[in-house]
CSV table of C-alpha atoms (C1' of nucleotides) in Angstrom, one decimal:
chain,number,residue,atom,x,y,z
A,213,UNK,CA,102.6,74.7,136.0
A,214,UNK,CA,99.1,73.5,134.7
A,215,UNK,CA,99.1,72.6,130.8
A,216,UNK,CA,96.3,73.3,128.4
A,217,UNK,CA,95.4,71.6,125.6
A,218,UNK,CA,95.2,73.7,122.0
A,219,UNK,CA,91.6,74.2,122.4
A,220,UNK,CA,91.1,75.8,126.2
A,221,UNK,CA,94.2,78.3,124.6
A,222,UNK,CA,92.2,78.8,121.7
A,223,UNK,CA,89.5,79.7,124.2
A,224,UNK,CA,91.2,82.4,126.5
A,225,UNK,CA,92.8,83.9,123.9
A,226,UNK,CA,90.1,84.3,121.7
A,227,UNK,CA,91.7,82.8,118.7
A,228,UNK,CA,91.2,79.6,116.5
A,229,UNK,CA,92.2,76.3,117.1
A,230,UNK,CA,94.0,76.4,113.4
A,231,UNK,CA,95.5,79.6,114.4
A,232,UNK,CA,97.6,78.3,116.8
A,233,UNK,CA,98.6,75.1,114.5
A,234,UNK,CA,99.3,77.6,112.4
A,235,UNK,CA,101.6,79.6,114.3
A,236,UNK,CA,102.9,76.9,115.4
A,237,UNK,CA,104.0,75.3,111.6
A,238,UNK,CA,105.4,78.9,111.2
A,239,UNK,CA,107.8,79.3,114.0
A,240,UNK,CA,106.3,81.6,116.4
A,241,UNK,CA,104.8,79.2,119.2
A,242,UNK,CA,104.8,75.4,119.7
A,243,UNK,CA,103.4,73.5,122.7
A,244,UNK,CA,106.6,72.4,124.4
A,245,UNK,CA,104.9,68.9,125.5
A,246,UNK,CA,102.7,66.4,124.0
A,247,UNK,CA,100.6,64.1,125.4
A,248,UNK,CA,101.0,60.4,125.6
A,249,UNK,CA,98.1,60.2,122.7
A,250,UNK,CA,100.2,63.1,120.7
A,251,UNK,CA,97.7,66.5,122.6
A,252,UNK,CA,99.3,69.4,122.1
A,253,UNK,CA,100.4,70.7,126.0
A,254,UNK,CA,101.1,74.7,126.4
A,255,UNK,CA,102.8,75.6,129.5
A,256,UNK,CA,102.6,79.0,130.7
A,257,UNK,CA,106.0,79.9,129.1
A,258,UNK,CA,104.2,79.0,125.9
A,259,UNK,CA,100.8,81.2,127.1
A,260,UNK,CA,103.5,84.2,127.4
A,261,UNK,CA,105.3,83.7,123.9
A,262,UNK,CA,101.3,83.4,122.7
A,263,UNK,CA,100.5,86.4,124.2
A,264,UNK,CA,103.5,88.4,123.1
A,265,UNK,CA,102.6,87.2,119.1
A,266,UNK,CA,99.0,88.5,119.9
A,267,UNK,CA,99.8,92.1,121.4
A,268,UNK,CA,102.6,92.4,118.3
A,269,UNK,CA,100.1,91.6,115.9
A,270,UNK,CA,97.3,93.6,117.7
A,271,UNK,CA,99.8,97.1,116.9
A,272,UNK,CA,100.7,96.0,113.6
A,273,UNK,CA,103.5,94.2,113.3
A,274,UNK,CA,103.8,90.9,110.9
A,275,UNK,CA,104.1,87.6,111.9
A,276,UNK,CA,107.8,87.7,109.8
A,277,UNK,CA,108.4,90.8,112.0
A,278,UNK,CA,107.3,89.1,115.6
A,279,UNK,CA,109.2,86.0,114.5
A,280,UNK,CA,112.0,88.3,114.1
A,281,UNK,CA,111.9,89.9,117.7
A,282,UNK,CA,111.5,86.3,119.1
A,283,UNK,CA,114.0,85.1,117.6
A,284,UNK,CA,116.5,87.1,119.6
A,285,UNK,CA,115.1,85.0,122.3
A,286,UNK,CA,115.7,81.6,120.9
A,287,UNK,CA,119.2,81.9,121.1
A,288,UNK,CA,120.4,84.8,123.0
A,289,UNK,CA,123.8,83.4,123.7
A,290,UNK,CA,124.7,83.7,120.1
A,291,UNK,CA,124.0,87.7,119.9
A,292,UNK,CA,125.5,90.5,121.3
A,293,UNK,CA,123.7,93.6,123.4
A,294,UNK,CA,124.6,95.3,120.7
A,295,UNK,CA,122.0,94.0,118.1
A,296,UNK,CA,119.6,93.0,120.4
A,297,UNK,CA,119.7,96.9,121.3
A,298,UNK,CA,119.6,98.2,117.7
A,299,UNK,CA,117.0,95.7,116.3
A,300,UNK,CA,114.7,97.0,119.3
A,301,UNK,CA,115.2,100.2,118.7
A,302,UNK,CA,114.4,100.2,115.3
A,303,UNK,CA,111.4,98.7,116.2
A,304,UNK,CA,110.8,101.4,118.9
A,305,UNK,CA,111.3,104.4,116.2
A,306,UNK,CA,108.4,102.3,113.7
A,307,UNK,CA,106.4,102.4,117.4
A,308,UNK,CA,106.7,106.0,118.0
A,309,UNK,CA,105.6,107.2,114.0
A,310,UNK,CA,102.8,105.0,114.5
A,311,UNK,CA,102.0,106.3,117.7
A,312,UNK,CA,102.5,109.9,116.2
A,313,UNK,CA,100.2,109.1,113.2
A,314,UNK,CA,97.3,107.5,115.6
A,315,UNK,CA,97.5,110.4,117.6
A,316,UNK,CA,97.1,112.9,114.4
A,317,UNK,CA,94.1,110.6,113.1
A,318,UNK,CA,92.6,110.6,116.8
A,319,UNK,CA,93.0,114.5,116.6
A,320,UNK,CA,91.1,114.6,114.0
A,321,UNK,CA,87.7,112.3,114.3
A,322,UNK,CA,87.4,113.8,117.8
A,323,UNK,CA,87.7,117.6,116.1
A,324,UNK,CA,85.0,115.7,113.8
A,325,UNK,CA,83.5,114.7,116.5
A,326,UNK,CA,82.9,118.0,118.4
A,327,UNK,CA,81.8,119.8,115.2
A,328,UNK,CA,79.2,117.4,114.9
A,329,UNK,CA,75.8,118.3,116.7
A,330,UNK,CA,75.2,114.9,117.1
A,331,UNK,CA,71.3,115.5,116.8
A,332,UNK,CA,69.4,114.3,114.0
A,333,UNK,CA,69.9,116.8,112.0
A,334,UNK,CA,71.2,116.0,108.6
A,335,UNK,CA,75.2,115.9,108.8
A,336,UNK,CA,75.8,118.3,105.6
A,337,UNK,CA,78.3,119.9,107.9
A,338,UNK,CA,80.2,117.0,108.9
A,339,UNK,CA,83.2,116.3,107.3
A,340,UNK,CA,86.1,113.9,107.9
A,341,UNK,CA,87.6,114.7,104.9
A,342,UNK,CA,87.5,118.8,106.3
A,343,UNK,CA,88.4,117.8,109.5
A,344,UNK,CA,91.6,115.7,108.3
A,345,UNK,CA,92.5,118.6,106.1
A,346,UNK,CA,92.7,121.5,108.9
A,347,UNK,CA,96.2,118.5,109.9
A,348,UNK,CA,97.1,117.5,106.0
A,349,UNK,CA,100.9,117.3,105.1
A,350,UNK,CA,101.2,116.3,101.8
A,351,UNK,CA,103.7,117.6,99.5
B,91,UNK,CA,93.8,123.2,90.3
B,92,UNK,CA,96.0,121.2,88.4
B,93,UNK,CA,95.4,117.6,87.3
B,94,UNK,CA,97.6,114.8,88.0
B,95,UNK,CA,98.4,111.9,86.1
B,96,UNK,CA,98.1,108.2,87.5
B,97,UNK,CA,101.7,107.6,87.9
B,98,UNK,CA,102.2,111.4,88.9
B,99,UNK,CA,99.9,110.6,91.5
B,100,UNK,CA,101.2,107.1,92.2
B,101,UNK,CA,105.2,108.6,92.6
B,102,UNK,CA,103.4,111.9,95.3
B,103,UNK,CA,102.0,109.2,97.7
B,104,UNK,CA,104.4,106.4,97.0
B,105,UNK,CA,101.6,103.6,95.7
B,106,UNK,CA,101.8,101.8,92.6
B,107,UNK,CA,99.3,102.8,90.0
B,108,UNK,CA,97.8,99.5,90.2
B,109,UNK,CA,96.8,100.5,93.6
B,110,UNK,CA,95.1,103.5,92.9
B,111,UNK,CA,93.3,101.3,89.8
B,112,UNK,CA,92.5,99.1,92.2
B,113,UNK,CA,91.1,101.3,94.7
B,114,UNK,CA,89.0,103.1,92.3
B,115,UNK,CA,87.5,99.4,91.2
B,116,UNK,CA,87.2,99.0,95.0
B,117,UNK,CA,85.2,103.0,95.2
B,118,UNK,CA,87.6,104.5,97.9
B,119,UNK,CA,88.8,106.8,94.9
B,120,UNK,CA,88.4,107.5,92.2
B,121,UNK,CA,89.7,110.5,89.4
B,122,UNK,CA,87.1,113.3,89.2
B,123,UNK,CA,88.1,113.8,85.2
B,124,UNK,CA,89.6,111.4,82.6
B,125,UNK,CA,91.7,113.6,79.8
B,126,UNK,CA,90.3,113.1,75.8
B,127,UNK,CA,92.3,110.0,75.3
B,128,UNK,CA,91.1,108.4,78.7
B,129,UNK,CA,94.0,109.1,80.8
B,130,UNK,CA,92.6,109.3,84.6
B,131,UNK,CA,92.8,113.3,85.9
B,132,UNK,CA,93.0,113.7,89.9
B,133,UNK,CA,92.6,117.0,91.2
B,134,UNK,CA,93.4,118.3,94.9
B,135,UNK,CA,89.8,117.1,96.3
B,136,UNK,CA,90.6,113.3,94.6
B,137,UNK,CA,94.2,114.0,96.5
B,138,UNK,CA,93.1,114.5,100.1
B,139,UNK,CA,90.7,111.7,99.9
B,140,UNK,CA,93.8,109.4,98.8
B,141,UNK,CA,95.6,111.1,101.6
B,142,UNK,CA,92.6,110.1,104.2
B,143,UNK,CA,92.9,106.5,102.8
B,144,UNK,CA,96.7,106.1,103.2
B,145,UNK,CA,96.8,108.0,106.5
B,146,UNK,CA,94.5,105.3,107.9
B,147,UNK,CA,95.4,102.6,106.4
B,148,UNK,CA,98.9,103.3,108.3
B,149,UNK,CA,97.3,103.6,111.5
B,150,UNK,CA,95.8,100.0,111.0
B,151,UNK,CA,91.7,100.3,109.7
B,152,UNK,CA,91.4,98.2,106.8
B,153,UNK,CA,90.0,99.4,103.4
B,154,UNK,CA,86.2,98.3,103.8
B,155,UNK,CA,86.5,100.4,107.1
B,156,UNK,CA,87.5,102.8,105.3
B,157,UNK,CA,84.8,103.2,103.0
B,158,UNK,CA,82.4,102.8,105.7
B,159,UNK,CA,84.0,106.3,106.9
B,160,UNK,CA,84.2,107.8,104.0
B,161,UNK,CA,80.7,106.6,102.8
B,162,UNK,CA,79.6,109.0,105.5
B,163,UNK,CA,81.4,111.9,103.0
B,164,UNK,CA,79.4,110.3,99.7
B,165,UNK,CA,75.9,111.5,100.7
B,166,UNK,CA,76.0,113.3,103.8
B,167,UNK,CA,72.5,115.1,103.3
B,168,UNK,CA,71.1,111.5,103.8
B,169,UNK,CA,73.0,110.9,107.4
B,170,UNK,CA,72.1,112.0,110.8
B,171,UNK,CA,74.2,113.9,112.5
B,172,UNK,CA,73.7,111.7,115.0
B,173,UNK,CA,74.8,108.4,113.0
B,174,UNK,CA,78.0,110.4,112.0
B,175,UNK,CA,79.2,111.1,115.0
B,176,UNK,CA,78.3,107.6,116.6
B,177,UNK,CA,80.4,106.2,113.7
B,178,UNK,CA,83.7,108.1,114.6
B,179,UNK,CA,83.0,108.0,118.5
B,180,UNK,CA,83.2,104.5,117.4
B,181,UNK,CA,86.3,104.7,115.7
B,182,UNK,CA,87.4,106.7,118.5
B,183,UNK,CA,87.7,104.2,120.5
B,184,UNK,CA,89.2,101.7,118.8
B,185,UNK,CA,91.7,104.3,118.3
B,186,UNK,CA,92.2,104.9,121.7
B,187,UNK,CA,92.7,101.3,122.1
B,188,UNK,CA,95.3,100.8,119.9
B,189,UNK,CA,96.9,103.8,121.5
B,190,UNK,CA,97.0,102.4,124.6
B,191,UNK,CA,98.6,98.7,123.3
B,192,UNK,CA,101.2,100.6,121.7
B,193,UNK,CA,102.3,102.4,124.4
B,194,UNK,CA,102.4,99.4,126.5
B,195,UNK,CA,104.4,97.8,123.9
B,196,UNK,CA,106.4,101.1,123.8
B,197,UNK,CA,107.2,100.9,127.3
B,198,UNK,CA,108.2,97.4,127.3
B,199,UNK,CA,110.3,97.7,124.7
B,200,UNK,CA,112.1,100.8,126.3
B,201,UNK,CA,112.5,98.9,129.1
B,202,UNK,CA,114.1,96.5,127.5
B,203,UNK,CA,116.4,98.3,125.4
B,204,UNK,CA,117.4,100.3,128.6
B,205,UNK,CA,118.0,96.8,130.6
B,206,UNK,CA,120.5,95.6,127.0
B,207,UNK,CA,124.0,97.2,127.8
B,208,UNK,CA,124.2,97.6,124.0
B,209,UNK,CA,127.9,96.5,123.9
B,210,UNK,CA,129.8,93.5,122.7
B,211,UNK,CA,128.9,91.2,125.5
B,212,UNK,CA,126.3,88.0,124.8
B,213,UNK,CA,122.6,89.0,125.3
B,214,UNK,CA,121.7,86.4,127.5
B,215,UNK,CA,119.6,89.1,129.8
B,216,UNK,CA,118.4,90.6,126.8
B,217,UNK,CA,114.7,89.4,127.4
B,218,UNK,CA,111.9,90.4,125.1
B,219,UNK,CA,109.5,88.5,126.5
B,220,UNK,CA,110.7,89.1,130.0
B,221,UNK,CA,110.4,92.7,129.8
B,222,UNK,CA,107.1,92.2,128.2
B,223,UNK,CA,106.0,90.3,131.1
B,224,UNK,CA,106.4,92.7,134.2
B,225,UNK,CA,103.2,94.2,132.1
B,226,UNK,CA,101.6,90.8,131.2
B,227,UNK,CA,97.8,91.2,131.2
B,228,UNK,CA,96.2,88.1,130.8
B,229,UNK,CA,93.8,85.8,132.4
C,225,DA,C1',108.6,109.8,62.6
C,226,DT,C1',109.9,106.8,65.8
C,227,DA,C1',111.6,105.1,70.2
C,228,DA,C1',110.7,105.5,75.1
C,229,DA,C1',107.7,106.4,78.5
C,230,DC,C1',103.3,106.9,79.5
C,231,DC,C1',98.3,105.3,79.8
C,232,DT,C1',94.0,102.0,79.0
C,233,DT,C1',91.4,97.5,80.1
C,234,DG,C1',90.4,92.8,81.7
C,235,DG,C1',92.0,89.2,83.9
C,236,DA,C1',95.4,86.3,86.1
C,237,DG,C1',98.8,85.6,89.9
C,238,DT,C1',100.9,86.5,94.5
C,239,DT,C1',101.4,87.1,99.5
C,240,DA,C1',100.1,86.9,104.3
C,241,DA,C1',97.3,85.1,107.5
C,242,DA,C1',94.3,82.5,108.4
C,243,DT,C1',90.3,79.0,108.0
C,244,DC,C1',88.3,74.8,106.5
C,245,DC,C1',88.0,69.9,105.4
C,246,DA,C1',88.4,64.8,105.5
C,247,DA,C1',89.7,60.8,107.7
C,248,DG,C1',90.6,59.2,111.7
C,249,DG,C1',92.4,58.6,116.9
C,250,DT,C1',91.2,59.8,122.1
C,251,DC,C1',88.5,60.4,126.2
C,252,DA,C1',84.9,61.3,129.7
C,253,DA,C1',79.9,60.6,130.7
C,254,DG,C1',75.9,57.9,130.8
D,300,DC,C1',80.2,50.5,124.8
D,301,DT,C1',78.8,54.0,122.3
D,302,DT,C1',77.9,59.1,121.8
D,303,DG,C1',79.8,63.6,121.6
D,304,DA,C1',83.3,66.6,122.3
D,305,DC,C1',87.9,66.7,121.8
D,306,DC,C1',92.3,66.1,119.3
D,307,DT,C1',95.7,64.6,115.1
D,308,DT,C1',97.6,65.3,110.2
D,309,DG,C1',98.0,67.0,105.4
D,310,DG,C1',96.2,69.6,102.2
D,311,DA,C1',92.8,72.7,100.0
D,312,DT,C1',90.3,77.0,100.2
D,313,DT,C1',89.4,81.8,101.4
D,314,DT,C1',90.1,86.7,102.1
D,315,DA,C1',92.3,91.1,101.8
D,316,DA,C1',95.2,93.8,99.4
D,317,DC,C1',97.7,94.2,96.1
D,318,DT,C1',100.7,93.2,91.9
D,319,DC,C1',101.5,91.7,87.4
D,320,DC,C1',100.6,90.7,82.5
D,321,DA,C1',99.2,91.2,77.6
D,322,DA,C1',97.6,93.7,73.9
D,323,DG,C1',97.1,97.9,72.5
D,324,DG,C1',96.4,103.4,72.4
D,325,DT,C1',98.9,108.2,73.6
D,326,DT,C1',102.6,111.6,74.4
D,327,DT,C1',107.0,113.5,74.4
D,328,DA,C1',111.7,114.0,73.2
D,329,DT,C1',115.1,113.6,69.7
DNA sequence: ATAAACCTTGGAGTTAAATCCAAGGTCAAG
DNA sequence: CTTGACCTTGGATTTAACTCCAAGGTTTAT
């Protein structure tokens, strides 16, 4: 169990320094030791509660959201199955529209995509907008 | 081809009409038409461009990406088709990156709401961040 | 013909999420 | 024993993306 002080995390996981104070002031990870001289010490508990925040936030969620999910973890004695199951499911059915709407969007650049000659031609044919439309749901 | 209203408009797509002001300040769209007395006039080609800005704004691009895609749309004789289609392969595969996230966090999040009995009982093996960990990724 | 519900503009205010700054303490290397 | 790279705190600033406000013009229903 090696720790790391604020800035060799700040290094791996690509994020700033102030980032992780940051987080930390709001709730979502604190080094759980300090230093004799008052270092910030992140153990690899700590690394995996970073990493979760960063994945969350990397598909969208908010840091009030992610605080939210991790707070089921802070003190799981004092919930039942039963809402740790239906606040993750609700987060699962936000996770599959999203997914459904990526996949729609991806659809449609790659359609773009194919249309496109991709030679230097000029692209008076090439239309997102078109290629969106041939999938449009609007009322 | 009718002509909306702002706040027609803004109640269709569920935006405030401050938005859609402040998206036309911002040139991601604007009304084709403004009626005698200066009202703004949206027609279905103003619509789907809305539509294109929403859709991807849900999937996660933010609003100067989107103008860099739809800038692409704005003066297409003056693009290669080559540049165009590098642009959205580009996109592509951010897309397909963020795919892929989400349906790690999907499965983790499955997994975990499978492992939760979902009944009365405390959640102490309810573990987010164990459940995200059996597909940990980092260095 | 007047109230209620729209719309206009310019500009100010808000929120989330950082990011920066200043003043100072710590630590390893030369 | 000092230089340079770290770290600390509190607080200010920034950026994106809205969101609101004031003062006033327009439309529509009664």
């Amino acid at each position: 169990m090696a720790f790391l002080r604020i800035g060799e995390v700040a290094k791996r996981f690509e994020v700033k320094a102030d980032t992780l104070r940051f987080y930390e002031k709001n709730g979502l990870v604190k080094a759980s030791a300090r230093s004799e001289s008052g270092y910030r010490l992140y153990n690899d508990a700590d690394l995996s509660r970073l990493s979760f925040i960063l994945r969350a936030k990397a598909v969208g969620f908010s840091l009030t959201e992610i605080q939210e999910l991790l707070s089921i973890e802070l003190d799981k004695a004092n919930w039942a199955c039963a809402d740790v199951k239906g606040m993750v499911d609700n987060k699962l059915v936000e996770i599959e529209a999203k997914l459904a709407e990526l996949n729609r969007f991806r659809q449609s650049l790659q359609s773009l995509s194919r249309a496109c000659c991709g030679g230097p031609d000029s692209a008076e044919h090439c239309s997102i907008l078109e290629a969106l439309e041939s999938q449009h749901v609007v009322s």
